[in-house]
Amino acid sequence: QMQLEESGGGSVQVGGSLRLSCEGSEFYYDYSSYCMAWFRQAPGKEREGVAVIDSDGSTAYADSVKGRFTISKDNAKNTLYLQMNSLKLEDTGMYYCASDQRSGGWWLVQRQDFYSWGQGTQVTVSE
């Protein structure tokens, strides 16, 4: 299990940018071996997958964020990032990071089958 702590959320206007961070700690295996992902949940809606980066560096994104969001990680800093550009009203929500020692990319995201989850950071996009 990995302890995850998100940061970087906040309020931003439509078209703006934010970078979320998720620092991992207390993990058993090498940080680089984990599959890491971002999820979000808007008020009144179900949680949905946003982006994933697997241990081999491969990435995948939800169609709604392709071309606007970029997921990356710095293994030396045990930190996952989500760069969010051209933000829209519908990007508002609580953003969570998650990790799992298995590889599986979007397959894991679709099932929301991650072992460890952070507490979330709020992103609010307004006009």
mmCIF file with all atom_site columns, C-alpha atoms in Angstrom:
data_model
loop_
_atom_site.group_PDB
_atom_site.id
_atom_site.type_symbol
_atom_site.label_atom_id
_atom_site.label_alt_id
_atom_site.label_comp_id
_atom_site.label_asym_id
_atom_site.label_entity_id
_atom_site.label_seq_id
_atom_site.pdbx_PDB_ins_code
_atom_site.Cartn_x
_atom_site.Cartn_y
_atom_site.Cartn_z
_atom_site.occupancy
_atom_site.B_iso_or_equiv
_atom_site.pdbx_formal_charge
_atom_site.auth_seq_id
_atom_site.auth_comp_id
_atom_site.auth_asym_id
_atom_site.auth_atom_id
_atom_site.pdbx_PDB_model_num
ATOM 1   C CA . GLN A 1 1   ? 0.000   0.000  0.000   1.00 0.00 ? 1   GLN A CA 1
ATOM 2   C CA . MET A 1 2   ? 1.164   3.525  -0.739  1.00 0.00 ? 2   MET A CA 1
ATOM 3   C CA . GLN A 1 3   ? 0.277   6.698  1.095   1.00 0.00 ? 3   GLN A CA 1
ATOM 4   C CA . LEU A 1 4   ? -0.749  9.374  -1.405  1.00 0.00 ? 4   LEU A CA 1
ATOM 5   C CA . GLU A 1 5   ? -1.182  13.086 -0.846  1.00 0.00 ? 5   GLU A CA 1
ATOM 6   C CA . GLU A 1 6   ? -2.548  15.379 -3.540  1.00 0.00 ? 6   GLU A CA 1
ATOM 7   C CA . SER A 1 7   ? -1.926  19.095 -3.796  1.00 0.00 ? 7   SER A CA 1
ATOM 8   C CA . GLY A 1 8   ? -2.223  21.892 -6.309  1.00 0.00 ? 8   GLY A CA 1
ATOM 9   C CA . GLY A 1 9   ? -5.959  22.215 -6.573  1.00 0.00 ? 9   GLY A CA 1
ATOM 10  C CA . GLY A 1 10  ? -7.689  25.560 -6.506  1.00 0.00 ? 10  GLY A CA 1
ATOM 11  C CA . SER A 1 11  ? -9.979  27.921 -8.334  1.00 0.00 ? 11  SER A CA 1
ATOM 12  C CA . VAL A 1 12  ? -9.271  28.984 -11.882 1.00 0.00 ? 12  VAL A CA 1
ATOM 13  C CA . GLN A 1 13  ? -11.151 30.637 -14.713 1.00 0.00 ? 13  GLN A CA 1
ATOM 14  C CA . VAL A 1 14  ? -12.210 28.913 -17.896 1.00 0.00 ? 14  VAL A CA 1
ATOM 15  C CA . GLY A 1 15  ? -9.219  28.534 -20.161 1.00 0.00 ? 15  GLY A CA 1
ATOM 16  C CA . GLY A 1 16  ? -6.745  28.597 -17.307 1.00 0.00 ? 16  GLY A CA 1
ATOM 17  C CA . SER A 1 17  ? -4.255  26.012 -16.138 1.00 0.00 ? 17  SER A CA 1
ATOM 18  C CA . LEU A 1 18  ? -3.419  24.100 -12.988 1.00 0.00 ? 18  LEU A CA 1
ATOM 19  C CA . ARG A 1 19  ? -0.854  21.464 -12.111 1.00 0.00 ? 19  ARG A CA 1
ATOM 20  C CA . LEU A 1 20  ? -1.793  18.839 -9.597  1.00 0.00 ? 20  LEU A CA 1
ATOM 21  C CA . SER A 1 21  ? 0.791   16.876 -7.661  1.00 0.00 ? 21  SER A CA 1
ATOM 22  C CA . CYS A 1 22  ? 0.534   13.616 -5.790  1.00 0.00 ? 22  CYS A CA 1
ATOM 23  C CA . GLU A 1 23  ? 3.379   12.601 -3.527  1.00 0.00 ? 23  GLU A CA 1
ATOM 24  C CA . GLY A 1 24  ? 3.747   8.962  -2.621  1.00 0.00 ? 24  GLY A CA 1
ATOM 25  C CA . SER A 1 25  ? 5.240   7.572  0.568   1.00 0.00 ? 25  SER A CA 1
ATOM 26  C CA . GLU A 1 26  ? 5.438   4.387  2.598   1.00 0.00 ? 26  GLU A CA 1
ATOM 27  C CA . PHE A 1 27  ? 5.429   2.162  -0.419  1.00 0.00 ? 27  PHE A CA 1
ATOM 28  C CA . TYR A 1 28  ? 6.938   -1.306 -0.455  1.00 0.00 ? 28  TYR A CA 1
ATOM 29  C CA . TYR A 1 29  ? 8.119   -1.697 -4.044  1.00 0.00 ? 29  TYR A CA 1
ATOM 30  C CA . ASP A 1 30  ? 10.164  0.766  -6.081  1.00 0.00 ? 30  ASP A CA 1
ATOM 31  C CA . TYR A 1 31  ? 8.017   3.799  -6.895  1.00 0.00 ? 31  TYR A CA 1
ATOM 32  C CA . SER A 1 32  ? 8.787   3.463  -10.593 1.00 0.00 ? 32  SER A CA 1
ATOM 33  C CA . SER A 1 33  ? 7.124   0.063  -10.704 1.00 0.00 ? 33  SER A CA 1
ATOM 34  C CA . TYR A 1 34  ? 3.666   1.341  -9.810  1.00 0.00 ? 34  TYR A CA 1
ATOM 35  C CA . CYS A 1 35  ? 0.834   2.133  -12.162 1.00 0.00 ? 35  CYS A CA 1
ATOM 36  C CA . MET A 1 36  ? -0.454  5.611  -11.223 1.00 0.00 ? 36  MET A CA 1
ATOM 37  C CA . ALA A 1 37  ? -3.661  7.360  -12.190 1.00 0.00 ? 37  ALA A CA 1
ATOM 38  C CA . TRP A 1 38  ? -5.827  10.417 -11.703 1.00 0.00 ? 38  TRP A CA 1
ATOM 39  C CA . PHE A 1 39  ? -9.560  10.247 -11.152 1.00 0.00 ? 39  PHE A CA 1
ATOM 40  C CA . ARG A 1 40  ? -12.135 12.956 -10.553 1.00 0.00 ? 40  ARG A CA 1
ATOM 41  C CA . GLN A 1 41  ? -15.607 13.247 -9.168  1.00 0.00 ? 41  GLN A CA 1
ATOM 42  C CA . ALA A 1 42  ? -17.938 16.120 -9.862  1.00 0.00 ? 42  ALA A CA 1
ATOM 43  C CA . PRO A 1 43  ? -20.811 16.933 -7.504  1.00 0.00 ? 43  PRO A CA 1
ATOM 44  C CA . GLY A 1 44  ? -23.663 14.527 -8.059  1.00 0.00 ? 44  GLY A CA 1
ATOM 45  C CA . LYS A 1 45  ? -21.703 12.413 -10.498 1.00 0.00 ? 45  LYS A CA 1
ATOM 46  C CA . GLU A 1 46  ? -19.793 9.181  -10.315 1.00 0.00 ? 46  GLU A CA 1
ATOM 47  C CA . ARG A 1 47  ? -16.047 9.115  -10.057 1.00 0.00 ? 47  ARG A CA 1
ATOM 48  C CA . GLU A 1 48  ? -14.359 8.808  -13.456 1.00 0.00 ? 48  GLU A CA 1
ATOM 49  C CA . GLY A 1 49  ? -10.894 8.068  -14.679 1.00 0.00 ? 49  GLY A CA 1
ATOM 50  C CA . VAL A 1 50  ? -8.922  10.961 -16.110 1.00 0.00 ? 50  VAL A CA 1
ATOM 51  C CA . ALA A 1 51  ? -5.435  9.694  -16.955 1.00 0.00 ? 51  ALA A CA 1
ATOM 52  C CA . VAL A 1 52  ? -3.046  6.882  -16.203 1.00 0.00 ? 52  VAL A CA 1
ATOM 53  C CA . ILE A 1 53  ? 0.686   6.298  -16.473 1.00 0.00 ? 53  ILE A CA 1
ATOM 54  C CA . ASP A 1 54  ? 2.008   2.783  -16.253 1.00 0.00 ? 54  ASP A CA 1
ATOM 55  C CA . SER A 1 55  ? 5.365   1.580  -15.014 1.00 0.00 ? 55  SER A CA 1
ATOM 56  C CA . ASP A 1 56  ? 6.759   1.545  -18.557 1.00 0.00 ? 56  ASP A CA 1
ATOM 57  C CA . GLY A 1 57  ? 5.819   5.191  -19.028 1.00 0.00 ? 57  GLY A CA 1
ATOM 58  C CA . SER A 1 58  ? 2.867   4.537  -21.311 1.00 0.00 ? 58  SER A CA 1
ATOM 59  C CA . THR A 1 59  ? -0.073  6.877  -20.807 1.00 0.00 ? 59  THR A CA 1
ATOM 60  C CA . ALA A 1 60  ? -3.767  6.960  -21.555 1.00 0.00 ? 60  ALA A CA 1
ATOM 61  C CA . TYR A 1 61  ? -6.451  9.602  -21.166 1.00 0.00 ? 61  TYR A CA 1
ATOM 62  C CA . ALA A 1 62  ? -10.165 9.994  -21.013 1.00 0.00 ? 62  ALA A CA 1
ATOM 63  C CA . ASP A 1 63  ? -11.511 11.367 -24.292 1.00 0.00 ? 63  ASP A CA 1
ATOM 64  C CA . SER A 1 64  ? -12.787 14.456 -22.488 1.00 0.00 ? 64  SER A CA 1
ATOM 65  C CA . VAL A 1 65  ? -9.260  15.565 -21.514 1.00 0.00 ? 65  VAL A CA 1
ATOM 66  C CA . LYS A 1 66  ? -7.146  14.393 -24.444 1.00 0.00 ? 66  LYS A CA 1
ATOM 67  C CA . GLY A 1 67  ? -4.993  17.174 -25.795 1.00 0.00 ? 67  GLY A CA 1
ATOM 68  C CA . ARG A 1 68  ? -5.553  19.323 -22.694 1.00 0.00 ? 68  ARG A CA 1
ATOM 69  C CA . PHE A 1 69  ? -4.213  17.258 -19.775 1.00 0.00 ? 69  PHE A CA 1
ATOM 70  C CA . THR A 1 70  ? -0.820  15.614 -19.412 1.00 0.00 ? 70  THR A CA 1
ATOM 71  C CA . ILE A 1 71  ? 0.065   12.999 -16.822 1.00 0.00 ? 71  ILE A CA 1
ATOM 72  C CA . SER A 1 72  ? 3.663   12.507 -15.792 1.00 0.00 ? 72  SER A CA 1
ATOM 73  C CA . LYS A 1 73  ? 5.690   11.341 -12.854 1.00 0.00 ? 73  LYS A CA 1
ATOM 74  C CA . ASP A 1 74  ? 9.077   12.006 -11.349 1.00 0.00 ? 74  ASP A CA 1
ATOM 75  C CA . ASN A 1 75  ? 10.334  8.752  -9.908  1.00 0.00 ? 75  ASN A CA 1
ATOM 76  C CA . ALA A 1 76  ? 13.202  10.471 -8.106  1.00 0.00 ? 76  ALA A CA 1
ATOM 77  C CA . LYS A 1 77  ? 10.697  12.613 -6.207  1.00 0.00 ? 77  LYS A CA 1
ATOM 78  C CA . ASN A 1 78  ? 8.048   9.895  -5.820  1.00 0.00 ? 78  ASN A CA 1
ATOM 79  C CA . THR A 1 79  ? 5.578   12.348 -7.308  1.00 0.00 ? 79  THR A CA 1
ATOM 80  C CA . LEU A 1 80  ? 2.824   12.099 -9.875  1.00 0.00 ? 80  LEU A CA 1
ATOM 81  C CA . TYR A 1 81  ? 1.616   15.155 -11.790 1.00 0.00 ? 81  TYR A CA 1
ATOM 82  C CA . LEU A 1 82  ? -1.372  16.209 -13.818 1.00 0.00 ? 82  LEU A CA 1
ATOM 83  C CA . GLN A 1 83  ? -0.887  19.300 -15.956 1.00 0.00 ? 83  GLN A CA 1
ATOM 84  C CA . MET A 1 84  ? -4.306  20.665 -16.851 1.00 0.00 ? 84  MET A CA 1
ATOM 85  C CA . ASN A 1 85  ? -4.588  23.282 -19.590 1.00 0.00 ? 85  ASN A CA 1
ATOM 86  C CA . SER A 1 86  ? -7.541  24.923 -21.299 1.00 0.00 ? 86  SER A CA 1
ATOM 87  C CA . LEU A 1 87  ? -9.728  24.113 -18.348 1.00 0.00 ? 87  LEU A CA 1
ATOM 88  C CA . LYS A 1 88  ? -13.480 23.942 -18.829 1.00 0.00 ? 88  LYS A CA 1
ATOM 89  C CA . LEU A 1 89  ? -16.384 24.281 -16.452 1.00 0.00 ? 89  LEU A CA 1
ATOM 90  C CA . GLU A 1 90  ? -16.944 20.542 -16.642 1.00 0.00 ? 90  GLU A CA 1
ATOM 91  C CA . ASP A 1 91  ? -13.455 19.887 -15.283 1.00 0.00 ? 91  ASP A CA 1
ATOM 92  C CA . THR A 1 92  ? -14.664 21.021 -11.871 1.00 0.00 ? 92  THR A CA 1
ATOM 93  C CA . GLY A 1 93  ? -14.479 18.318 -9.244  1.00 0.00 ? 93  GLY A CA 1
ATOM 94  C CA . MET A 1 94  ? -12.459 16.550 -6.605  1.00 0.00 ? 94  MET A CA 1
ATOM 95  C CA . TYR A 1 95  ? -9.342  15.025 -8.109  1.00 0.00 ? 95  TYR A CA 1
ATOM 96  C CA . TYR A 1 96  ? -7.836  11.877 -6.657  1.00 0.00 ? 96  TYR A CA 1
ATOM 97  C CA . CYS A 1 97  ? -4.636  10.059 -7.394  1.00 0.00 ? 97  CYS A CA 1
ATOM 98  C CA . ALA A 1 98  ? -4.349  6.308  -7.125  1.00 0.00 ? 98  ALA A CA 1
ATOM 99  C CA . SER A 1 99  ? -1.647  3.691  -7.361  1.00 0.00 ? 99  SER A CA 1
ATOM 100 C CA . ASP A 1 100 ? -1.364  -0.030 -7.871  1.00 0.00 ? 100 ASP A CA 1
ATOM 101 C CA . GLN A 1 101 ? 1.604   -2.341 -8.112  1.00 0.00 ? 101 GLN A CA 1
ATOM 102 C CA . ARG A 1 102 ? 0.095   -4.161 -11.091 1.00 0.00 ? 102 ARG A CA 1
ATOM 103 C CA . SER A 1 103 ? 0.465   -2.970 -14.639 1.00 0.00 ? 103 SER A CA 1
ATOM 104 C CA . GLY A 1 104 ? -2.753  -2.487 -16.531 1.00 0.00 ? 104 GLY A CA 1
ATOM 105 C CA . GLY A 1 105 ? -3.124  1.080  -17.655 1.00 0.00 ? 105 GLY A CA 1
ATOM 106 C CA . TRP A 1 106 ? -6.627  2.025  -18.745 1.00 0.00 ? 106 TRP A CA 1
ATOM 107 C CA . TRP A 1 107 ? -7.879  -1.481 -17.948 1.00 0.00 ? 107 TRP A CA 1
ATOM 108 C CA . LEU A 1 108 ? -7.313  -0.730 -14.279 1.00 0.00 ? 108 LEU A CA 1
ATOM 109 C CA . VAL A 1 109 ? -8.808  2.741  -14.668 1.00 0.00 ? 109 VAL A CA 1
ATOM 110 C CA . GLN A 1 110 ? -11.992 1.416  -16.212 1.00 0.00 ? 110 GLN A CA 1
ATOM 111 C CA . ARG A 1 111 ? -12.440 -0.890 -13.255 1.00 0.00 ? 111 ARG A CA 1
ATOM 112 C CA . GLN A 1 112 ? -11.224 1.738  -10.773 1.00 0.00 ? 112 GLN A CA 1
ATOM 113 C CA . ASP A 1 113 ? -9.249  -1.171 -9.411  1.00 0.00 ? 113 ASP A CA 1
ATOM 114 C CA . PHE A 1 114 ? -6.407  0.612  -7.638  1.00 0.00 ? 114 PHE A CA 1
ATOM 115 C CA . TYR A 1 115 ? -5.137  -0.451 -4.259  1.00 0.00 ? 115 TYR A CA 1
ATOM 116 C CA . SER A 1 116 ? -4.188  2.941  -2.832  1.00 0.00 ? 116 SER A CA 1
ATOM 117 C CA . TRP A 1 117 ? -6.038  6.258  -3.046  1.00 0.00 ? 117 TRP A CA 1
ATOM 118 C CA . GLY A 1 118 ? -5.354  9.784  -1.933  1.00 0.00 ? 118 GLY A CA 1
ATOM 119 C CA . GLN A 1 119 ? -7.795  12.067 -0.121  1.00 0.00 ? 119 GLN A CA 1
ATOM 120 C CA . GLY A 1 120 ? -8.316  14.356 -3.078  1.00 0.00 ? 120 GLY A CA 1
ATOM 121 C CA . THR A 1 121 ? -7.776  17.967 -4.039  1.00 0.00 ? 121 THR A CA 1
ATOM 122 C CA . GLN A 1 122 ? -10.556 20.273 -5.224  1.00 0.00 ? 122 GLN A CA 1
ATOM 123 C CA . VAL A 1 123 ? -10.481 21.909 -8.635  1.00 0.00 ? 123 VAL A CA 1
ATOM 124 C CA . THR A 1 124 ? -13.056 24.591 -9.373  1.00 0.00 ? 124 THR A CA 1
ATOM 125 C CA . VAL A 1 125 ? -13.332 26.157 -12.813 1.00 0.00 ? 125 VAL A CA 1
ATOM 126 C CA . SER A 1 126 ? -15.495 29.244 -13.170 1.00 0.00 ? 126 SER A CA 1
ATOM 127 C CA . GLU A 1 127 ? -16.351 31.757 -15.855 1.00 0.00 ? 127 GLU A CA 1
#
